[in-house]
Short mmCIF file of C-alpha atoms in Angstrom, two decimals:
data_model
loop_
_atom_site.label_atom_id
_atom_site.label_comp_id
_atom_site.label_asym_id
_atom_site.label_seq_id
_atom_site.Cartn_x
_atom_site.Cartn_y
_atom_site.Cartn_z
CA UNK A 1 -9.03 20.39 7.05
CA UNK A 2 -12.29 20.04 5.25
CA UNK A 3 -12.64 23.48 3.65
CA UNK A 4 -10.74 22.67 0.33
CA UNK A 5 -12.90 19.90 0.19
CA UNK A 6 -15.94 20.60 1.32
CA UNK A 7 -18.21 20.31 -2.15
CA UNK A 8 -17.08 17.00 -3.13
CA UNK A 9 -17.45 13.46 -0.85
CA UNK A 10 -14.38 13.54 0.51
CA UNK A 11 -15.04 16.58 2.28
CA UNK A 12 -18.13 15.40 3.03
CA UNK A 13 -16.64 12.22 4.62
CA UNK A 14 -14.23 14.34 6.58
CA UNK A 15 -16.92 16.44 7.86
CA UNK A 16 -18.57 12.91 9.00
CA UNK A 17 -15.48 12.02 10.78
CA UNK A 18 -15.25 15.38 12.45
CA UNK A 19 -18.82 15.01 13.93
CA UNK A 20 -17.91 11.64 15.31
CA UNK A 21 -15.05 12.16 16.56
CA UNK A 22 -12.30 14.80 15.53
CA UNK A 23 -10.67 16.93 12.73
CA UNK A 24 -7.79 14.82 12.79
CA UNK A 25 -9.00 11.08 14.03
CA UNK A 26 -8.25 8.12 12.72
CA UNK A 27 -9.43 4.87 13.91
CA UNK A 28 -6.64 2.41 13.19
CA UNK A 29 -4.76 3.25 16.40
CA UNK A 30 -7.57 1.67 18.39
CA UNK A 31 -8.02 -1.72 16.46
CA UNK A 32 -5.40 -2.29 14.31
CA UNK A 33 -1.85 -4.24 14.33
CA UNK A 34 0.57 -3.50 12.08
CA UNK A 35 3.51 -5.05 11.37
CA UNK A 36 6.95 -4.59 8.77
CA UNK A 37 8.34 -8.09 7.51
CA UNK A 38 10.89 -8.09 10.57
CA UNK A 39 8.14 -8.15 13.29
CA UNK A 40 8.43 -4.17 13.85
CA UNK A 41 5.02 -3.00 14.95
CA UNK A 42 3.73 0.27 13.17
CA UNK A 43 1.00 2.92 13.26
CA UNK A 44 0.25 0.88 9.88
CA UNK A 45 1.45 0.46 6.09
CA UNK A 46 1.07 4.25 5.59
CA UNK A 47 2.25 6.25 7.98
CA UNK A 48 5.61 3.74 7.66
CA UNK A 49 6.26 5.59 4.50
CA UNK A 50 8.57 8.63 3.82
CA UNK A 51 7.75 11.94 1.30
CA UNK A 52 9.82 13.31 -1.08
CA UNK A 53 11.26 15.62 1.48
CA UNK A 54 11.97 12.39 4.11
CA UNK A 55 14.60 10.01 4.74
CA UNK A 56 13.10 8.61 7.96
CA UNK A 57 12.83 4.76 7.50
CA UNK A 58 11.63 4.40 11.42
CA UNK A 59 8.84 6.66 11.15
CA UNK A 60 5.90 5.25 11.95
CA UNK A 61 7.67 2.24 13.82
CA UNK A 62 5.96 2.28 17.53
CA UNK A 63 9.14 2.20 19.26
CA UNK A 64 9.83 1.63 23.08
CA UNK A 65 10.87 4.15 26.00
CA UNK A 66 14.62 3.95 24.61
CA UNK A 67 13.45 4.99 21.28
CA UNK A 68 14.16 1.32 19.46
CA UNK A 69 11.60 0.08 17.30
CA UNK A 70 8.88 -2.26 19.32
CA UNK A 71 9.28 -5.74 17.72
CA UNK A 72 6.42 -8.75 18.38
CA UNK A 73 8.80 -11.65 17.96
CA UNK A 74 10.49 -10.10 21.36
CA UNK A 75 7.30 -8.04 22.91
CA UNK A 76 3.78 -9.33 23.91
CA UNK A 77 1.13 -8.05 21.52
CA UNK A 78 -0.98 -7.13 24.47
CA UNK A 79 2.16 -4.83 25.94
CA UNK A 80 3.37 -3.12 22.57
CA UNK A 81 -0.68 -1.93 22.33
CA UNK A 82 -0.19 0.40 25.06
CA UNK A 83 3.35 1.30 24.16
CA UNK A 84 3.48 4.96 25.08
CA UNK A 85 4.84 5.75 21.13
CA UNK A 86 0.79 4.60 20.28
CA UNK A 87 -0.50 5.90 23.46
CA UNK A 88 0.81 9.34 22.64
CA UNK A 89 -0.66 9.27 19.12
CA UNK A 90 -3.94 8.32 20.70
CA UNK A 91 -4.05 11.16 22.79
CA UNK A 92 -2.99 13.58 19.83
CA UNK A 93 -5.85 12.53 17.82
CA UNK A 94 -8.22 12.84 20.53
CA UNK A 95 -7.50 16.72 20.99
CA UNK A 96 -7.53 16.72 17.22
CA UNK A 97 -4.17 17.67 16.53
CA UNK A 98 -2.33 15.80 13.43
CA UNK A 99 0.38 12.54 14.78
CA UNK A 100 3.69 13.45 13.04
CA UNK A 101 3.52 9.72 12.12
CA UNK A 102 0.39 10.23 10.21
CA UNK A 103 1.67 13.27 8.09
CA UNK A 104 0.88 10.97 4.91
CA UNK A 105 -2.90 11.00 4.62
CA UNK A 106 -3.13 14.52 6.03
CA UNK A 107 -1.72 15.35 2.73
CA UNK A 108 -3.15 13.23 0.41
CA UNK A 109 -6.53 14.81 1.85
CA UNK A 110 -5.18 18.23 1.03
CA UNK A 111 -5.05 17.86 -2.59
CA UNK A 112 -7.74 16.25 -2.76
CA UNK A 113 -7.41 12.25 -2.53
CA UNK A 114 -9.44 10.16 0.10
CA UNK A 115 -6.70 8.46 2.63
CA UNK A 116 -6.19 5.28 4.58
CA UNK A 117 -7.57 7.49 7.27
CA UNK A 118 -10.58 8.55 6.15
CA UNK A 119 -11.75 5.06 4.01
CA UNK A 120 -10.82 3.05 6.96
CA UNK A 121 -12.62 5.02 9.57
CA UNK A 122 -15.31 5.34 7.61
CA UNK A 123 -15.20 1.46 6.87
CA UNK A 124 -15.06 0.69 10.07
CA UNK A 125 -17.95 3.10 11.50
CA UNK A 126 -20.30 1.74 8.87
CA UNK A 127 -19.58 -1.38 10.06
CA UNK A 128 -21.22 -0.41 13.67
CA UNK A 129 -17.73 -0.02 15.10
CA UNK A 130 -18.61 2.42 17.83
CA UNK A 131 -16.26 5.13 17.58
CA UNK A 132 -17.82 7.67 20.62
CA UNK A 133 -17.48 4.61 22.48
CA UNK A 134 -13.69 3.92 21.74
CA UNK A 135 -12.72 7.41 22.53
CA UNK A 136 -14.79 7.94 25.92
CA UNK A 137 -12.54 3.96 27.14
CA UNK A 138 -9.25 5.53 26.40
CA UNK A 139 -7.22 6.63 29.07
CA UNK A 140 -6.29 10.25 30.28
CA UNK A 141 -2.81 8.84 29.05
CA UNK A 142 -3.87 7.31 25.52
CA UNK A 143 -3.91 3.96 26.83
CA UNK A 144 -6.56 1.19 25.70
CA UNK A 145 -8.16 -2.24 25.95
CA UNK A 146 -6.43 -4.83 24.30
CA UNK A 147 -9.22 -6.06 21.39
CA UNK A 148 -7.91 -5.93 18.16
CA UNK A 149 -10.41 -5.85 15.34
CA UNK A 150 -8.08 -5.94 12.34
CA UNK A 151 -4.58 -7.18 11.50
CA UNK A 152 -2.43 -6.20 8.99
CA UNK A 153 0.38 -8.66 8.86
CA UNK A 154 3.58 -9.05 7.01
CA UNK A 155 5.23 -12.60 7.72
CA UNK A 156 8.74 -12.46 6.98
CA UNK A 157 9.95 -10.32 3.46
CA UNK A 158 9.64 -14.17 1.06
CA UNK A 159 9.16 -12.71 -2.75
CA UNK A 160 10.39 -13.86 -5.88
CA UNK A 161 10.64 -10.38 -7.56
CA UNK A 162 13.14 -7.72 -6.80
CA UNK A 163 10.66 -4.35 -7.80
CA UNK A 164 13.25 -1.77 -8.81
CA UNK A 165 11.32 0.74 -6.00
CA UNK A 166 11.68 -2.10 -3.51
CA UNK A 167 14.46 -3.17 -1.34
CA UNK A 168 15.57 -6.24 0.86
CA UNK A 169 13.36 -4.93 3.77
CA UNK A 170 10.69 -6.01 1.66
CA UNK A 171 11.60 -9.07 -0.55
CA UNK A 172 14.62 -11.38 -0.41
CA UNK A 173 15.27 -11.70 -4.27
CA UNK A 174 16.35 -8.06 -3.17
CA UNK A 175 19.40 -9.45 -1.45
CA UNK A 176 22.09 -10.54 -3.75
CA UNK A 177 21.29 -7.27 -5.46
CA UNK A 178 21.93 -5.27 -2.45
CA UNK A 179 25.09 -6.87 -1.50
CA UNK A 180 26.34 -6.03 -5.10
CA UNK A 181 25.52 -2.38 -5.29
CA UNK A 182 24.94 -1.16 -2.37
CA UNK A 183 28.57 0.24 -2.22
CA UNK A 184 28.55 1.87 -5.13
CA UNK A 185 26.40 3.90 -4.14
CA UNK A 186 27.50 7.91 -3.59
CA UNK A 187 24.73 9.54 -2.95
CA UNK A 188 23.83 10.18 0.47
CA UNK A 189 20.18 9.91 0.11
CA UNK A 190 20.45 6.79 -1.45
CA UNK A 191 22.92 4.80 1.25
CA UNK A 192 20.72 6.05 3.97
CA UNK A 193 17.77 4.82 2.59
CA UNK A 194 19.13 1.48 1.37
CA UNK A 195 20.76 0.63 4.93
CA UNK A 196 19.95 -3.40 5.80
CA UNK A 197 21.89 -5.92 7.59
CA UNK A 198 20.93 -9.29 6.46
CA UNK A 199 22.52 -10.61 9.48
CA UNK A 200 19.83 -8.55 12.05
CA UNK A 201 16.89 -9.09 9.98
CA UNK A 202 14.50 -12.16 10.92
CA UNK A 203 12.20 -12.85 8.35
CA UNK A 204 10.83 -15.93 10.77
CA UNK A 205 10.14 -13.22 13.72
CA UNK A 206 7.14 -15.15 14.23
CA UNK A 207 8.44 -18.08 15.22
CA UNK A 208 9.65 -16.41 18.74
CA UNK A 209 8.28 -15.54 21.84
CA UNK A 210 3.73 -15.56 22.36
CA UNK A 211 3.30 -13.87 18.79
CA UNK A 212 1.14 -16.92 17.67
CA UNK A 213 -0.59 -18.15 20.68
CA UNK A 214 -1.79 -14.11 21.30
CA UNK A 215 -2.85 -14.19 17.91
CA UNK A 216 -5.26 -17.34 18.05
CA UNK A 217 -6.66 -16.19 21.19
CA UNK A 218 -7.61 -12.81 19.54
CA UNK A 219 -9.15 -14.79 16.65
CA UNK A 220 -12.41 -14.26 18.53
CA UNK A 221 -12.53 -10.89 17.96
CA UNK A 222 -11.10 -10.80 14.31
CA UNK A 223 -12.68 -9.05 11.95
CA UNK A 224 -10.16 -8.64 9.41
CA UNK A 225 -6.92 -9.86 8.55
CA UNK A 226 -4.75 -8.51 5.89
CA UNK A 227 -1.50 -10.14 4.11
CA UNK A 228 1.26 -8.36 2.51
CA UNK A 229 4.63 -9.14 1.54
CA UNK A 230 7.11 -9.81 0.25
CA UNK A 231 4.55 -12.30 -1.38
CA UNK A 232 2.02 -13.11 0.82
CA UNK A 233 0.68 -16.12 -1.49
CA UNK A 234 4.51 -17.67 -1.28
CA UNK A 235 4.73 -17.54 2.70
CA UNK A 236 3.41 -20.98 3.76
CA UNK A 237 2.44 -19.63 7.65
CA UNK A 238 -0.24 -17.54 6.36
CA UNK A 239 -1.98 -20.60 4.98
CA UNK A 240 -1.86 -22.20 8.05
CA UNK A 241 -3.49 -19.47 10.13
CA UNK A 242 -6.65 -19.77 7.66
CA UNK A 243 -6.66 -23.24 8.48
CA UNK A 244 -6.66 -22.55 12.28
CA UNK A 245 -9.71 -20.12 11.72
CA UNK A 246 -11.53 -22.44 9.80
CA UNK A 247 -10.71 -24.94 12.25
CA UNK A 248 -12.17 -23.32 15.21
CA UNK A 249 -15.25 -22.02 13.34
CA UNK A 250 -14.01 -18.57 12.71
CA UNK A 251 -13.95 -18.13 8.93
CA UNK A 252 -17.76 -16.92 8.61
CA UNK A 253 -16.87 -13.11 11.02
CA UNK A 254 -13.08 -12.83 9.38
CA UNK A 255 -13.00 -10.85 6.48
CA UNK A 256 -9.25 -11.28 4.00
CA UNK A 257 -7.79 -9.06 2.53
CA UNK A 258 -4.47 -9.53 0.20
CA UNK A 259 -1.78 -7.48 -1.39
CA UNK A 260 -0.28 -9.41 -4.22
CA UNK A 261 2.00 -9.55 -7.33
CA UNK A 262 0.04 -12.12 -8.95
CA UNK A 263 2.24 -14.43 -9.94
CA UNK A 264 0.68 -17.30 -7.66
CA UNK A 265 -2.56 -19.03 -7.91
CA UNK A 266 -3.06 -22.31 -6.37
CA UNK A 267 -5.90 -24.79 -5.85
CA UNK A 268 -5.03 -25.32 -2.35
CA UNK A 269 -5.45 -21.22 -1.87
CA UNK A 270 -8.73 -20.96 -3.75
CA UNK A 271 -10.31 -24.19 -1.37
CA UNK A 272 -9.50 -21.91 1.56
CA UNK A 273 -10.39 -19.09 0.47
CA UNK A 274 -14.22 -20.72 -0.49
CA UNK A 275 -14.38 -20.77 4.16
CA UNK A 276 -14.60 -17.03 3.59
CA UNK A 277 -17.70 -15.20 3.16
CA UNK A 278 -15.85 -12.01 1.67
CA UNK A 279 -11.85 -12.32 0.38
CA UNK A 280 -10.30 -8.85 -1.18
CA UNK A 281 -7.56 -9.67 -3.51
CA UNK A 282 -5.57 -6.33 -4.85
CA UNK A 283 -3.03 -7.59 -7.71
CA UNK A 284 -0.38 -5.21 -8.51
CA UNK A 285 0.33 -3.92 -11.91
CA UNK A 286 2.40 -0.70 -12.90
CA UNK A 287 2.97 -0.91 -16.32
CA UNK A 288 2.23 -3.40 -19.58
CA UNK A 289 5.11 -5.71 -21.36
CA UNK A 290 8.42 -4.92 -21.18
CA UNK A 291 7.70 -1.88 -18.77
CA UNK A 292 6.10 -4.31 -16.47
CA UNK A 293 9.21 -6.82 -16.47
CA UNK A 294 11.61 -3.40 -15.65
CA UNK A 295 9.77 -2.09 -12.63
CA UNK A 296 8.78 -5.18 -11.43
CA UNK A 297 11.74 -7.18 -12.21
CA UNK A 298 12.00 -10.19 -13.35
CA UNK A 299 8.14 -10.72 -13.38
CA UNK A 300 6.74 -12.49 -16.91
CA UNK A 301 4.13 -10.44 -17.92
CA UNK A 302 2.16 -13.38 -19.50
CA UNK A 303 1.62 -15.14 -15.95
CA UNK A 304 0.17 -12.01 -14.16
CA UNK A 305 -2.32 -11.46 -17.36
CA UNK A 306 -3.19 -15.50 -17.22
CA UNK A 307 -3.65 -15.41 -13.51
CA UNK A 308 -5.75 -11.83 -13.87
CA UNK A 309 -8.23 -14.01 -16.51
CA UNK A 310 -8.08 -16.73 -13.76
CA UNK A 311 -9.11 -14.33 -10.38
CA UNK A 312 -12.03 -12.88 -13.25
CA UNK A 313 -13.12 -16.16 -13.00
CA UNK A 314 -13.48 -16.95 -9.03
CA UNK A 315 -16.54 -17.39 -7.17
CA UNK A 316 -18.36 -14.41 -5.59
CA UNK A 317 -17.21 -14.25 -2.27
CA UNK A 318 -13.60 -12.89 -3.74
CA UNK A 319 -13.02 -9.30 -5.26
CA UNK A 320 -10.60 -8.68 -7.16
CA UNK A 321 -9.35 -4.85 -7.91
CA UNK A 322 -5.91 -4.12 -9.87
CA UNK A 323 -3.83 -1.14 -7.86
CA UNK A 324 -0.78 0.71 -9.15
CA UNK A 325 1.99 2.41 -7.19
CA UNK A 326 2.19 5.32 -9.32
CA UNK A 327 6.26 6.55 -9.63
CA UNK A 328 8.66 8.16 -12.08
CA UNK A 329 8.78 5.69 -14.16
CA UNK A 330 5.29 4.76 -14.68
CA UNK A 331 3.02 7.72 -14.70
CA UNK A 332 3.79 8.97 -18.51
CA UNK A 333 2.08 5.53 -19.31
CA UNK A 334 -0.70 5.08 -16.89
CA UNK A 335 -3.19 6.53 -19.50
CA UNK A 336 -2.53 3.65 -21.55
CA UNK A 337 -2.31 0.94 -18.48
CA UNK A 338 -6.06 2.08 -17.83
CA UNK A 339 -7.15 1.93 -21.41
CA UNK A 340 -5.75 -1.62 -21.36
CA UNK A 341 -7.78 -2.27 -18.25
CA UNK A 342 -10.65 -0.88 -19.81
CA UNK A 343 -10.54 -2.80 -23.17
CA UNK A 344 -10.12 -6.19 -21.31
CA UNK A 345 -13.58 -6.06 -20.76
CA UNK A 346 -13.09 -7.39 -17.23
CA UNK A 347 -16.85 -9.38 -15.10
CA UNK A 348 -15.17 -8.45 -12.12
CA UNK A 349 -11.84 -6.52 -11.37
CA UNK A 350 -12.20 -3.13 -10.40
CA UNK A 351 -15.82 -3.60 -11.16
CA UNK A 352 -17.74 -4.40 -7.71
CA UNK A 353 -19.35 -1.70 -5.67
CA UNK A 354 -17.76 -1.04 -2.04
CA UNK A 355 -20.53 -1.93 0.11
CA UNK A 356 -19.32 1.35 2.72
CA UNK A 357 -18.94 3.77 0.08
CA UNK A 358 -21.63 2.34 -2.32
CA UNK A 359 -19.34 3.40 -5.11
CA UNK A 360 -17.73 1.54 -7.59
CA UNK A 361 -13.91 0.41 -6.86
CA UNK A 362 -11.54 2.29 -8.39
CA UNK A 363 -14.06 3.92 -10.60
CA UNK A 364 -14.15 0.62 -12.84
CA UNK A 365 -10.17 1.34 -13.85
CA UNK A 366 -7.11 0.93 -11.34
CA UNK A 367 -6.62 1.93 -7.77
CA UNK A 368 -4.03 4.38 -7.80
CA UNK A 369 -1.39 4.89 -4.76
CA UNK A 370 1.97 7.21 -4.67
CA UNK A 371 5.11 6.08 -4.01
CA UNK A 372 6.48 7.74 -1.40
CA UNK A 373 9.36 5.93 -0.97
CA UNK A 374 12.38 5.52 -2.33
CA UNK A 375 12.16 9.48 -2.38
CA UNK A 376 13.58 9.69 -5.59
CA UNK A 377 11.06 7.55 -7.30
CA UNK A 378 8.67 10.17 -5.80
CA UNK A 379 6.72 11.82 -8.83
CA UNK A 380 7.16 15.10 -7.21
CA UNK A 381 11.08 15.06 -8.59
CA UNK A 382 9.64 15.12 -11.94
CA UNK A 383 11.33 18.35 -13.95
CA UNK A 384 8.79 21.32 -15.35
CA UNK A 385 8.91 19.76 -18.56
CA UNK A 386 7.21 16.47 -17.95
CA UNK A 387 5.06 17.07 -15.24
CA UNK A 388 3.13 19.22 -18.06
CA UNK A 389 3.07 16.61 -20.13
CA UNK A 390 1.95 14.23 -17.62
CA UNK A 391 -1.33 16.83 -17.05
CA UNK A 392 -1.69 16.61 -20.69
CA UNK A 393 -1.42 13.00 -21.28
CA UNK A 394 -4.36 12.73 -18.35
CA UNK A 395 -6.19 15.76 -20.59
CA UNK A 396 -6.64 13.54 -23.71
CA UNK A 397 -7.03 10.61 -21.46
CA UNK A 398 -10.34 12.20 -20.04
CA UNK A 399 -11.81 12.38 -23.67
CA UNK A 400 -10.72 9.24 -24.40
CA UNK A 401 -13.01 7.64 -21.20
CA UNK A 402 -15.81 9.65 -22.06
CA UNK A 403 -16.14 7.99 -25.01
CA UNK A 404 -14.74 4.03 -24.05
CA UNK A 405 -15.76 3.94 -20.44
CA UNK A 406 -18.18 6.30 -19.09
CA UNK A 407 -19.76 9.55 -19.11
CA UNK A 408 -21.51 9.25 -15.74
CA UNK A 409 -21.73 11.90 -12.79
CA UNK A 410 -20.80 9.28 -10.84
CA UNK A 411 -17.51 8.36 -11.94
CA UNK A 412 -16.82 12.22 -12.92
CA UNK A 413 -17.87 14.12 -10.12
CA UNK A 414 -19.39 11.90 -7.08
CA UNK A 415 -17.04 8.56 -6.89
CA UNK A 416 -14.19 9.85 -4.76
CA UNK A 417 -12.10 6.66 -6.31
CA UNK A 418 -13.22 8.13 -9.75
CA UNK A 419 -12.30 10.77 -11.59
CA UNK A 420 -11.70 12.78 -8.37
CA UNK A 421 -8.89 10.41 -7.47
CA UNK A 422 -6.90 11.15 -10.50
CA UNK A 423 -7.37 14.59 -10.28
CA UNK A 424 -6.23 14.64 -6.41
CA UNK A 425 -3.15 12.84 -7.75
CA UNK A 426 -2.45 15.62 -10.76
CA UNK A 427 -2.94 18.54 -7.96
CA UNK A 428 -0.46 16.50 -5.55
CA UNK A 429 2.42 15.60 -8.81
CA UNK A 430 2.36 19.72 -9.17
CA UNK A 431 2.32 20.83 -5.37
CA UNK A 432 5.32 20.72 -4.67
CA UNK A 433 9.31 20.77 -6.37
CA UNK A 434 11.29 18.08 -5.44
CA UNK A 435 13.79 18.18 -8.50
CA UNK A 436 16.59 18.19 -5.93
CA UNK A 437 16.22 14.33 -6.03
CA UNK A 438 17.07 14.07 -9.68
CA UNK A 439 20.59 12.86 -9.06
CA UNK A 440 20.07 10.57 -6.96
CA UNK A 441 17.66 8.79 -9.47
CA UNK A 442 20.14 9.14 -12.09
CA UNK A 443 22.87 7.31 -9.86
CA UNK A 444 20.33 4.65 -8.66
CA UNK A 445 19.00 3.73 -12.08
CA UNK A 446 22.83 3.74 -13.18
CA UNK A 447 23.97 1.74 -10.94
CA UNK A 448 20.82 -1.32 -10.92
CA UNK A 449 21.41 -1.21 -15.18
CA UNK A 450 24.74 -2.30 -14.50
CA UNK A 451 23.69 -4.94 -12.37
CA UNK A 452 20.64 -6.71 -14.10
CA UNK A 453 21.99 -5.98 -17.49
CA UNK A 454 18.75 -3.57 -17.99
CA UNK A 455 18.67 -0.38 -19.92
CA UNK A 456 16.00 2.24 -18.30
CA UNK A 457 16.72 5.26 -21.18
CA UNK A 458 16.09 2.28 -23.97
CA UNK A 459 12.90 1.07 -22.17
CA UNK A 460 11.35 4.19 -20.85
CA UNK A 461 12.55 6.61 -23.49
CA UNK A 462 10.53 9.71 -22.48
CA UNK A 463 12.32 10.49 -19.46
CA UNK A 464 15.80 10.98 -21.57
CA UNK A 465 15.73 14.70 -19.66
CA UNK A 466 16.16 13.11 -16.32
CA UNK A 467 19.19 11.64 -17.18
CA UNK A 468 20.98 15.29 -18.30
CA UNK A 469 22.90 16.53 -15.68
#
């Protein structure tokens, strides 16, 4: 795995991993709990992601002996750990063969982009998590003690945006929208992967069974908790766990970590949040203006920038880093989303050093990660034609930083969240052909014009070829 690799620090850091444990390990399965925004415990965020060849919206899901998906408003914590879905991937790892469920970062790492896997192992092992140790408790059968280190929680799908690569799984301003179009739709790809039931989906999952009480008696042994959405700022349980924490002395070991669209910024929050000795706070952004208000619809652009001046502001126990899903419709303008970054002259986003890595996040710029999912936003179904201009555009881009941002070995060659990152994600938009999905973009941009009164071709004019049949 870490031949293709092996002169630059992601190799390196694979190499580290190797020694410690194996080729293919990752450490999440031992200390980690995932969860979807229905209460359906997963490997984690990434592996519960297609590719552009995938239609599986279960995989990663741990699911039970009868193949359903393992859900914590119904199932114990402490009996879903040992599930033998996770047990099985524990046991795979350990003889250093790659999980199916984990097919994600195994690829990223192949052309040349530094995973989930590898940052958070690393992370973790840095942090005097004793890997050898984790390994030589597991079972013969993959099973393991029950002592979470890190959650990763999604409570319930709340948002008020309706991202056009998102779906009702994910936010509820997604569901009028999805009762209105969802049978229009023709293309196969498309209906399978826009299947919900509103009527089978609990976005208050954690309001049933132990799920809470297991939680605060793990808050011990917290180390870090992270909240995504829908919009994690909007869901009012959240809060109240941080005030449980702090209320039983447990703020000062708990690290935060947030996902967010950026559109909320509170007093209340930031008083919390001062209980923490280290909150991360990633704010999404995928494209500038009117761009911005099409892929993350209905968004007003002028909030996010106002709150972005805000979090610049905050004291210096919270990071704040700006990450960008990088799809179709984005990635002919991402040169000129980080030029904007650049030229805003940020104190602190994207500008602190990652204590593990000792490198600077996101190379000073954005923190870019793919879309995998909805397959046809996937920028691997980008025709010939633009996926050279793409390498172009991110051509004059690198003279452009050399002059306006930095001409440092660091950010060029050593960072892996540099240079080397953008790179990684050129080699990945040309490795593979997944044109085949151009009609069902066409008929899923068609059909979401017609119903927010939006006009893609008129916004985004330089993909005009994807719309020719």
């Amino acid at each position: 795995m870490t031949s293709k690799n092996q002169d630059n620090n992601l190799g390196k850091w694979q190499t580290e991993i190797s020694s410690i444990a194996t080729d293919s390990f990752c450490i999440l399965p031992w200390i980690h709990v995932s969860t979807r925004t229905n209460g359906d415990m997963r490997v984690c965020c990434v592996a519960n992601s297609g590719g552009a060849g995938t239609d599986n919206p279960t995989r990663g899901v741990i699911k039970d002996n009868k193949g359903l998906p393992t859900n914590l408003g119904h199932v114990p914590l402490d009996q879903a750990w040992n599930q033998q879905y996770l047990k099985d991937i524990r046991v795979t790892m350990l003889k250093g063969s790659q999980p199916s469920s984990c097919e994600r970062c195994y690829k990223e790492e192949s052309q040349g982009m530094v995973s989930k896997r590898v940052w958070e192992t690393l992370t973790w092992h840095k942090k005097g998590t004793n890997i050898k140790q984790l390994m030589s408790e597991t079972n013969i059968d993959g099973g393991s003690s029950f002592k979470p280190k890190y959650l990763d929680l999604r409570l319930g799908n709340t948002c008020n945006l309706g991202c056009i690569m998102c779906s009702s799984h994910d936010s509820s301003y997604w569901y009028r929208d999805h009762e209105q179009t969802y049978n229009k739709f023709k293309n196969v790809s498309i209906i399978d992967e826009r299947k919900f039931r509103k009527e089978k989906y609990d976005k208050k999952w954690w309001e049933q069974g132990e799920f809470w009480q297991t939680i605060e008696q793990q808050i011990p042994n917290l180390e870090h908790i992270a909240f995504a959405g829908g919009e994690p700022l909007l869901i009012k349980q959240h809060r109240q766990l941080l005030k449980t924490i702090i209320k039983t002395g447990h703020n000062n070991h708990i690290e935060l970590r947030y996902t967010t669209n950026g559109t909320f910024l509170d007093d209340e929050l930031l008083e919390l949040w001062s209980h923490f000795n280290h909150v991360h706070v990633t704010v999404s952004i995928d494209a500038l203006d009117e761009r911005l208000h099409y892929i993350r619809y209905p968004i007003d652009p002028q909030v996010l920038y106002n709150n972005l001046q805000k979090l610049d502001n905050t004291d210096s126990n919270i990071t704040v880093n700006l990450a960008v899903a990088i799809q179709v419709l984005n990635i002919l303008h991402i040169p000129d989303l980080i030029k904007w970054k650049v030229n805003q002259r940020y104190k602190k986003i994207n500008m602190g050093i990652n204590p593990n890595s000792g490198y600077q996040e996101g190379g000073g710029l954005l923190i870019p990660n793919l879309v995998w999912t909805p397959t046809w936003f996937n920028i691997q179904i980008l025709p010939k034609e633009l996926k050279q201009q793409v390498v172009q555009q991110f051509t004059d881009l690198k003279d452009w930083l050399l002059t306006n941002h930095t001409d440092s070995n660091e950010f060029w060659h050593a960072n892996p969240y540099g240079w080397q990152r953008w790179q990684g994600l050129l080699n990945w938009l040309v490795s593979e052909d997944h044109s085949s999905r151009l009609p069902a973009f066409r008929e899923y941009i068609t059909v979401m014009d017609q119903q927010r009164q939006t006009n893609c071709a008129e916004i985004f004019p330089e993909l005009t070829l994807m719309f020719v049949d």
